[in-house]
GROMACS .gro file of C-alpha atoms in nm:
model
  308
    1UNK     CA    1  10.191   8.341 -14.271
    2UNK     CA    2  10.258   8.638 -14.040
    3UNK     CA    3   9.933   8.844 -13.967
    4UNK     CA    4   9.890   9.223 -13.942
    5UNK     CA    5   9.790   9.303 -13.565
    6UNK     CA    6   9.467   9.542 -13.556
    7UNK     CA    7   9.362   9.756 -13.264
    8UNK     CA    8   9.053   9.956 -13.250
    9UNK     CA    9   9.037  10.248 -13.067
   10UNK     CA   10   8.699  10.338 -12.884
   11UNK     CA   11   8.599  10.563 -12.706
   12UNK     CA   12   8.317  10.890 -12.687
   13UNK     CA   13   8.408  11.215 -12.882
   14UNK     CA   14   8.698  11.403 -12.659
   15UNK     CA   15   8.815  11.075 -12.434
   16UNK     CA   16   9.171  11.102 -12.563
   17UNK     CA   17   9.205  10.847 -12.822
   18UNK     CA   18   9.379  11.073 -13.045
   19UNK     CA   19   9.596  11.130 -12.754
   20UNK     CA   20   9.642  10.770 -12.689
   21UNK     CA   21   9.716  10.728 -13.079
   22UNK     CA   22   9.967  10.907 -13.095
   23UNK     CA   23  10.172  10.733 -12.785
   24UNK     CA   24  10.149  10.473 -12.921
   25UNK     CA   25  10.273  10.547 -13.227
   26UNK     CA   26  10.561  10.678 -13.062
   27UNK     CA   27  10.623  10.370 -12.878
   28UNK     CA   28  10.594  10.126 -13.202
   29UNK     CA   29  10.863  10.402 -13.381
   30UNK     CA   30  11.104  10.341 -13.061
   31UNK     CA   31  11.082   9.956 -13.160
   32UNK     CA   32  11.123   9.962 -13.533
   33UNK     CA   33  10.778   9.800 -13.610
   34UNK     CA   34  10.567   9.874 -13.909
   35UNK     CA   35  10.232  10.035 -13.838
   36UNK     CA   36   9.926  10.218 -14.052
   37UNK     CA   37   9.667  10.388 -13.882
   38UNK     CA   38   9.337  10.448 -14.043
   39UNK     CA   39   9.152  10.724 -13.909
   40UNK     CA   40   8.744  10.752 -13.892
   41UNK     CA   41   8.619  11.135 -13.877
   42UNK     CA   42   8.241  11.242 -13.923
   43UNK     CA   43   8.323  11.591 -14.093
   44UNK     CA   44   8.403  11.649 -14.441
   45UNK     CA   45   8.712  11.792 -14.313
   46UNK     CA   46   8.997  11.574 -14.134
   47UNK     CA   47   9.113  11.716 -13.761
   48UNK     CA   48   9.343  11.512 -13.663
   49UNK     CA   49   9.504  11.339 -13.888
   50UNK     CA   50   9.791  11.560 -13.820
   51UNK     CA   51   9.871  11.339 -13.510
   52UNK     CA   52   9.978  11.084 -13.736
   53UNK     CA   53  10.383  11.152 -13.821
   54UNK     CA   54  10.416  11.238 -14.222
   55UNK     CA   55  10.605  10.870 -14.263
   56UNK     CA   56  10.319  10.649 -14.115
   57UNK     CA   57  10.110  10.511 -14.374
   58UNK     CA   58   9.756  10.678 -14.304
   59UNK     CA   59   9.452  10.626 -14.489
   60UNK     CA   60   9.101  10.863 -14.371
   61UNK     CA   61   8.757  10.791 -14.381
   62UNK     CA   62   8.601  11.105 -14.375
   63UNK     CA   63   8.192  11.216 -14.362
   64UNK     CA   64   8.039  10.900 -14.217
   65UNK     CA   65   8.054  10.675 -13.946
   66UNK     CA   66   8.276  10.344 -14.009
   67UNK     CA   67   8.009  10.113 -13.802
   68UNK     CA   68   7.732  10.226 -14.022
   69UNK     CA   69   7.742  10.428 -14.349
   70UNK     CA   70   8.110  10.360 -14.482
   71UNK     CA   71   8.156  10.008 -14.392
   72UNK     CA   72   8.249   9.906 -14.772
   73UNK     CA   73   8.478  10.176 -14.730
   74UNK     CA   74   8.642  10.059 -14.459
   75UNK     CA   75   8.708   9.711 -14.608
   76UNK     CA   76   8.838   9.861 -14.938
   77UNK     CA   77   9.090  10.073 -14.715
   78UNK     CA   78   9.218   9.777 -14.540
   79UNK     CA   79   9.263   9.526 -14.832
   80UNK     CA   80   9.437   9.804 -15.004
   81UNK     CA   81   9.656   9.842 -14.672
   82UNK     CA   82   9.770   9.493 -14.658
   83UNK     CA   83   9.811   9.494 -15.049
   84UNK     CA   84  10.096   9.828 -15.066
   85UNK     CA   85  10.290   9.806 -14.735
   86UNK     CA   86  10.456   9.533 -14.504
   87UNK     CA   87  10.319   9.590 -14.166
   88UNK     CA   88  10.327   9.463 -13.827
   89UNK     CA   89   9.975   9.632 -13.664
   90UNK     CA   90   9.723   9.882 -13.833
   91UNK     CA   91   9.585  10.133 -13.545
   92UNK     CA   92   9.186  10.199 -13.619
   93UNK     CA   93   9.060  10.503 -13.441
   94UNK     CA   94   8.653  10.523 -13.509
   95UNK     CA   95   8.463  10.844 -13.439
   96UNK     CA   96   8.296  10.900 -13.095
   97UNK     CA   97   8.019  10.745 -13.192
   98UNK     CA   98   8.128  10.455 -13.300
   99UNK     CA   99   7.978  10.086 -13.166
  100UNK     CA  100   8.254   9.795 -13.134
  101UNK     CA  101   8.069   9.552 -13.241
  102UNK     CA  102   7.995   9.734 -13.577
  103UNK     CA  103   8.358   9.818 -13.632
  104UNK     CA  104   8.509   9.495 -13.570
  105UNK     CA  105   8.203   9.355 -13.851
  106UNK     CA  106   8.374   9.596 -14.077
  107UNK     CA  107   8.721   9.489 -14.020
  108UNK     CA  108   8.671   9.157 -14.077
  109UNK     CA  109   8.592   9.105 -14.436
  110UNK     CA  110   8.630   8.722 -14.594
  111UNK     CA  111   8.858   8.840 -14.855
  112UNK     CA  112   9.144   8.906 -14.614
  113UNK     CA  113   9.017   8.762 -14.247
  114UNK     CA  114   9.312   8.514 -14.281
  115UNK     CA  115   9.583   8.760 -14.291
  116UNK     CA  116   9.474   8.998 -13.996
  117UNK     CA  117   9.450   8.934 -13.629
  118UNK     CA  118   9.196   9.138 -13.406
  119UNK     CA  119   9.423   9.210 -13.075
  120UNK     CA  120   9.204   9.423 -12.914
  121UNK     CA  121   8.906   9.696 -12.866
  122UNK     CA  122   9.094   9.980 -12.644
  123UNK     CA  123   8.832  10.185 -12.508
  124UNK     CA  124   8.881  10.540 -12.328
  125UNK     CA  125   8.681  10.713 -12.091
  126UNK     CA  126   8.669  11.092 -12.001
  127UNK     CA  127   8.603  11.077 -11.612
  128UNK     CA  128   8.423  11.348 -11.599
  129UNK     CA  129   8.152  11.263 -11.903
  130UNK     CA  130   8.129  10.953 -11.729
  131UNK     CA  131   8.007  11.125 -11.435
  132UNK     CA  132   7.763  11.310 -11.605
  133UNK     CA  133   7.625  11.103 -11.806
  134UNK     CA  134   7.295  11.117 -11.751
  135UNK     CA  135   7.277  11.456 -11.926
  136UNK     CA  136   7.294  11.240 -12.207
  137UNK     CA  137   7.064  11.138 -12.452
  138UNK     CA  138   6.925  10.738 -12.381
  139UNK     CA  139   7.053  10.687 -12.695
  140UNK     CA  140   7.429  10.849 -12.609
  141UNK     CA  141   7.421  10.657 -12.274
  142UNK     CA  142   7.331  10.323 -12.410
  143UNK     CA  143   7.651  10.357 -12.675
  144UNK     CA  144   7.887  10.462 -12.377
  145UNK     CA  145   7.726  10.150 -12.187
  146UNK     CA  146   7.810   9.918 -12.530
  147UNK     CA  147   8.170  10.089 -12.570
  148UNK     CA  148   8.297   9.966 -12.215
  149UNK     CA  149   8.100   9.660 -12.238
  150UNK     CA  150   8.276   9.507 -12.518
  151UNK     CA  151   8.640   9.657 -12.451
  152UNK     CA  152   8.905   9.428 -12.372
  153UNK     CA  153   9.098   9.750 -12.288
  154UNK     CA  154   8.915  10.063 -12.092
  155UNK     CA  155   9.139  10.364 -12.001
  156UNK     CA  156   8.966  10.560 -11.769
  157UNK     CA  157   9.160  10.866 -11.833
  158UNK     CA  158   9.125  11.230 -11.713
  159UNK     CA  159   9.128  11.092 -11.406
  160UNK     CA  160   9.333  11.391 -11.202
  161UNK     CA  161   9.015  11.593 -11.258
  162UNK     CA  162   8.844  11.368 -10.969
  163UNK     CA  163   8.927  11.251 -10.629
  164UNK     CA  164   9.025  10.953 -10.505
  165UNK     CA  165   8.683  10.835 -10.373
  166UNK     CA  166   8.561  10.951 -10.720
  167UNK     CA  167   8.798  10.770 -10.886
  168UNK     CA  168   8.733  10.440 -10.732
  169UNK     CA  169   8.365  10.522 -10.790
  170UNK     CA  170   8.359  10.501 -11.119
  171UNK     CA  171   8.623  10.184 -11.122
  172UNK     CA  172   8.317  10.017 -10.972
  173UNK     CA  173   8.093  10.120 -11.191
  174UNK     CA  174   8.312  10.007 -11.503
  175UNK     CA  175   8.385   9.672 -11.349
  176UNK     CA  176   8.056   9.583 -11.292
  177UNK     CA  177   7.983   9.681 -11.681
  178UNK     CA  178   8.289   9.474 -11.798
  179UNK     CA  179   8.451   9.273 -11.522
  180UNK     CA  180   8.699   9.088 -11.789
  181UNK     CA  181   8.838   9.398 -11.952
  182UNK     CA  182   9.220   9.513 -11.847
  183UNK     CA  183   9.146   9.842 -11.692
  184UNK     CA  184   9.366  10.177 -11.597
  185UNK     CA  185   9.333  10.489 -11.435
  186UNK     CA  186   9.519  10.738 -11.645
  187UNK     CA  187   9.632  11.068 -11.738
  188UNK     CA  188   9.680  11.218 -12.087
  189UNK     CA  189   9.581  10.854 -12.210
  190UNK     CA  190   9.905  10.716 -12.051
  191UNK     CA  191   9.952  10.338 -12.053
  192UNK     CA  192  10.252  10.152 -12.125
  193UNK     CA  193  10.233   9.989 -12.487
  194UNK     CA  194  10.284   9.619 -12.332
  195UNK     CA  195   9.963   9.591 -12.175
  196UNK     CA  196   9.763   9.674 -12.498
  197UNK     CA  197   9.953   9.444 -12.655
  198UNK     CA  198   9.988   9.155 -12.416
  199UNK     CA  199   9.716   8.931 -12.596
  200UNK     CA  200   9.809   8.573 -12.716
  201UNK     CA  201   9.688   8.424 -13.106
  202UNK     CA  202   9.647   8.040 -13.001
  203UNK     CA  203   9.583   7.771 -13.202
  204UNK     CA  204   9.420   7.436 -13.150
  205UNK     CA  205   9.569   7.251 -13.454
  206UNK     CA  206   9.748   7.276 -13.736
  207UNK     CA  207   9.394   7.237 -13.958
  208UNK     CA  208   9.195   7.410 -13.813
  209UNK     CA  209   9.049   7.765 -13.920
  210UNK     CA  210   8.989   7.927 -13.646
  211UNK     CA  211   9.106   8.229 -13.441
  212UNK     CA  212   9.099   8.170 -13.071
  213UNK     CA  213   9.184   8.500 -12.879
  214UNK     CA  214   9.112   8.401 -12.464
  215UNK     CA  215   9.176   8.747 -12.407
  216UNK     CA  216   8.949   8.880 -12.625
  217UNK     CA  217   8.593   8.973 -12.520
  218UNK     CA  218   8.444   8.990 -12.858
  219UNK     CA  219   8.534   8.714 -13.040
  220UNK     CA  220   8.645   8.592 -13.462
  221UNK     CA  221   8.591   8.240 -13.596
  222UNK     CA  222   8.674   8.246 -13.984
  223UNK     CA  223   8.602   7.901 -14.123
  224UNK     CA  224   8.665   7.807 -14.515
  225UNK     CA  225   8.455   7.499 -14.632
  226UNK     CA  226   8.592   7.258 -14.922
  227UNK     CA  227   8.235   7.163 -15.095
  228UNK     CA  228   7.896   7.310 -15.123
  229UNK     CA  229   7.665   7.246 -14.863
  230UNK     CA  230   7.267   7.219 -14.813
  231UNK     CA  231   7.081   7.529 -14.828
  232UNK     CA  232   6.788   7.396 -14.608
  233UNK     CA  233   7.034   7.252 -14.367
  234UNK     CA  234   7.218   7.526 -14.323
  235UNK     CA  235   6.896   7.773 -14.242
  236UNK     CA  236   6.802   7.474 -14.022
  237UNK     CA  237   7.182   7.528 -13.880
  238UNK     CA  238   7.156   7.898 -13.818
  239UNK     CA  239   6.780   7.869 -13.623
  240UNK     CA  240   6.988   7.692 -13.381
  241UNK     CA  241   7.263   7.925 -13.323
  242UNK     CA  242   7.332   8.067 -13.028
  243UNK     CA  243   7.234   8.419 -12.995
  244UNK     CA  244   7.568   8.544 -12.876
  245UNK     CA  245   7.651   8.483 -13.260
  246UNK     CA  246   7.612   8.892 -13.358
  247UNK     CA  247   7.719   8.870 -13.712
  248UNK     CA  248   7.827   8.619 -13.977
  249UNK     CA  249   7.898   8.704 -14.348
  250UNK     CA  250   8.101   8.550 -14.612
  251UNK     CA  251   8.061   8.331 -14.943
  252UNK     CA  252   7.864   8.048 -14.997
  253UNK     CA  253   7.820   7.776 -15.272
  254UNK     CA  254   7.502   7.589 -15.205
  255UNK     CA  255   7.394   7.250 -15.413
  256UNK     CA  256   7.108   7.345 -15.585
  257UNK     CA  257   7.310   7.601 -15.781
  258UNK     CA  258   7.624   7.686 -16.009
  259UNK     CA  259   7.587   8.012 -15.828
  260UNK     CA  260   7.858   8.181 -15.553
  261UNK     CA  261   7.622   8.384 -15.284
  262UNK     CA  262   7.694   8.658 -15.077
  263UNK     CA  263   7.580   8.595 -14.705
  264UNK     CA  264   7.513   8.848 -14.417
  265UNK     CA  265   7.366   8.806 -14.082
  266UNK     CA  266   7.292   8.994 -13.825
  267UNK     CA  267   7.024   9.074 -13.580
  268UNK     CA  268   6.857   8.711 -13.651
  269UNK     CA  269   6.790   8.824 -14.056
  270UNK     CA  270   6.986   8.636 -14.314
  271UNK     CA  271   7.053   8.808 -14.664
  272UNK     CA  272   7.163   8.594 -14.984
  273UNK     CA  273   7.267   8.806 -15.282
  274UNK     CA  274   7.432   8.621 -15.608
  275UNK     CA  275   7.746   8.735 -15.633
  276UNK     CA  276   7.913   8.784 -15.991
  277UNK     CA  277   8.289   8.640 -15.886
  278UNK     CA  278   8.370   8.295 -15.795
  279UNK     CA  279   8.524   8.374 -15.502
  280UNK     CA  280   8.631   8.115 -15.182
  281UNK     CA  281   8.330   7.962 -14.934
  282UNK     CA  282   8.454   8.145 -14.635
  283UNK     CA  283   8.274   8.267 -14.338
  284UNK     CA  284   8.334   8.523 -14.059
  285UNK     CA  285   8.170   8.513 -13.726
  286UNK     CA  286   8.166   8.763 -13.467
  287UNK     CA  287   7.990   8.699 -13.132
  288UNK     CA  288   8.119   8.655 -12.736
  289UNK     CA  289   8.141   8.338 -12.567
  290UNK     CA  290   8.230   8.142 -12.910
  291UNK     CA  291   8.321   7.774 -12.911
  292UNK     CA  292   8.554   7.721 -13.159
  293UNK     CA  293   8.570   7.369 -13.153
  294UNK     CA  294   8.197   7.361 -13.110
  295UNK     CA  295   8.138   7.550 -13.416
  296UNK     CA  296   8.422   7.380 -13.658
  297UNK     CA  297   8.243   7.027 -13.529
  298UNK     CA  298   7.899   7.157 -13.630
  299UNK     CA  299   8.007   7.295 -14.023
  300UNK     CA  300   8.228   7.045 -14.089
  301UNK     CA  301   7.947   6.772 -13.987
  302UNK     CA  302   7.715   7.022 -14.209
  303UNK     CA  303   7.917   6.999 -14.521
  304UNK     CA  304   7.997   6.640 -14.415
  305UNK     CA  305   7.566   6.577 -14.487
  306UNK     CA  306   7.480   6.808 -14.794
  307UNK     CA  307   7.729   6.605 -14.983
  308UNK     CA  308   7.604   6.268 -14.915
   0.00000   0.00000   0.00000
């Protein structure tokens, strides 16, 4: 099955994502691929959607933040995406204030994890914001800190408002944030398309249900299990997860009950909610550093025990 491509644009307010939208939209067009974009304002009010050309498929998310207050939204957005059109990548720019690790949670719903592939978090810098930073709320500085951290693209753009000893100034300063991240100095959010897109999908295996991105800093494991498996096991299971494991959340069927539950993890609290439709026992996880294998090995030896 052919996946859709997603890219997530990052970035704080007035970096140039729009900018960098819109080239590469322009570059897709000039290669006859099928893209969406799906655009994340805080206002009531869209500003620039008009970026996006009148025969791109576009769907807003307007008065809220997608990593926080609209995150259903974002998920019913997307399914309906993949449901009306035939595409080849959906662009995602968030708001300013967006965190990565929030918006790739909301992208990566159970329902339709197996049909998308997460090539990358592009994040852009304004130089000169990063320079100043320090003006900046703890708060503001901490997200700018989290937005480069978890990039596996940075544009430092804006960059022919500082000098050269500037310039490689702040380079440092990035790179020692996020050392594994493809970075450019740019202008006007120019980078060629090919190096946003030059991740690999690999799989290990016909069987297995897993997606392995080397390139990627945050990671996606999406595993599907056949039977129902031990509730105490499990919670035994998740004590002993590593805590680079940010988020999980999917279905579960568990063998004390008929029921189908809703799971969600993050920041070390599980939630369990029945849920009314008998949907598939699927799980997402999001975290860096993930062992595929590592984590297949360990559920599949899980379900392996709850059924014996």
């Amino acid at each position: 099955m052919k996946k859709v491509e997603i890219y997530i644009l990052s970035g704080f307010l007035g970096s140039g994502k729009t900018t960098l939208l819109q080239r590469a939209l322009q570059e897709e067009q000039s290669k006859g691929r099928k893209v969406a974009v799906i655009m994340n304002e805080l206002g009531e009010t869209s500003i620039d959607s008009n970026a996006v050309p009148g025969e791109t498929p576009l769907k807003e998310l307007l008065n809220g933040c997608v990593c926080c207050t609209i995150q259903g939204q974002l998920e019913t957005q997307l399914h309906s995406m993949l449901q009306e059109y035939e595409l080849d990548a959906i662009y995602l720019e968030t708001t300013g204030v967006a965190h990565p690790v929030e918006v790739l949670d909301a992208c990566m719903s159970p329902l339709f994890a197996e049909q998308i592939t997460i090539k990358g978090i592009i994040t852009t810098i304004d130089a000169a914001r990063w320079r100043s930073r320090d003006s900046l709320s703890i708060q503001l500085q901490r997200l700018l800190h989290e937005q480069v951290h978890h990039a596996d693209t940075i544009l430092i753009n804006k960059v022919d408002q500082l000098s050269e000893a500037e310039q490689a100034s702040i380079l440092y300063e990035i790179q020692s944030i996020n050392a594994e991240a493809k970075t450019f100095l740019t202008q006007f959010s120019k980078v060629d398309l090919k190096f946003l897109q030059s991740g690999q999908n690999k799989r290990k295996g016909n069987h297995e249900q897993a997606h392995v991105h080397d390139h990627l800093h945050l990671k996606t494991y999406v595993h599907t299990f056949t039977s129902k498996i031990d509730v105490d096991q499990f919670e035994q299971w998740l004590r002993e997860m590593p805590d680079t494991i940010y988020r999980i959340k999917g279905y579960l069927r568990f063998t004390h009950s008929d029921e189908v539950y809703m799971f969600q993890y993050s920041y070390g609290m599980p939630i369990y909610m029945k849920e009314l439709m008998k949907l598939p026992s699927t799980l997402v996880f999001i975290g860096e550093n993930l062992d595929h294998q590592k984590l297949q090995q360990e559920l599949q030896q899980l379900e392996a025990s709850s059924t014996q």
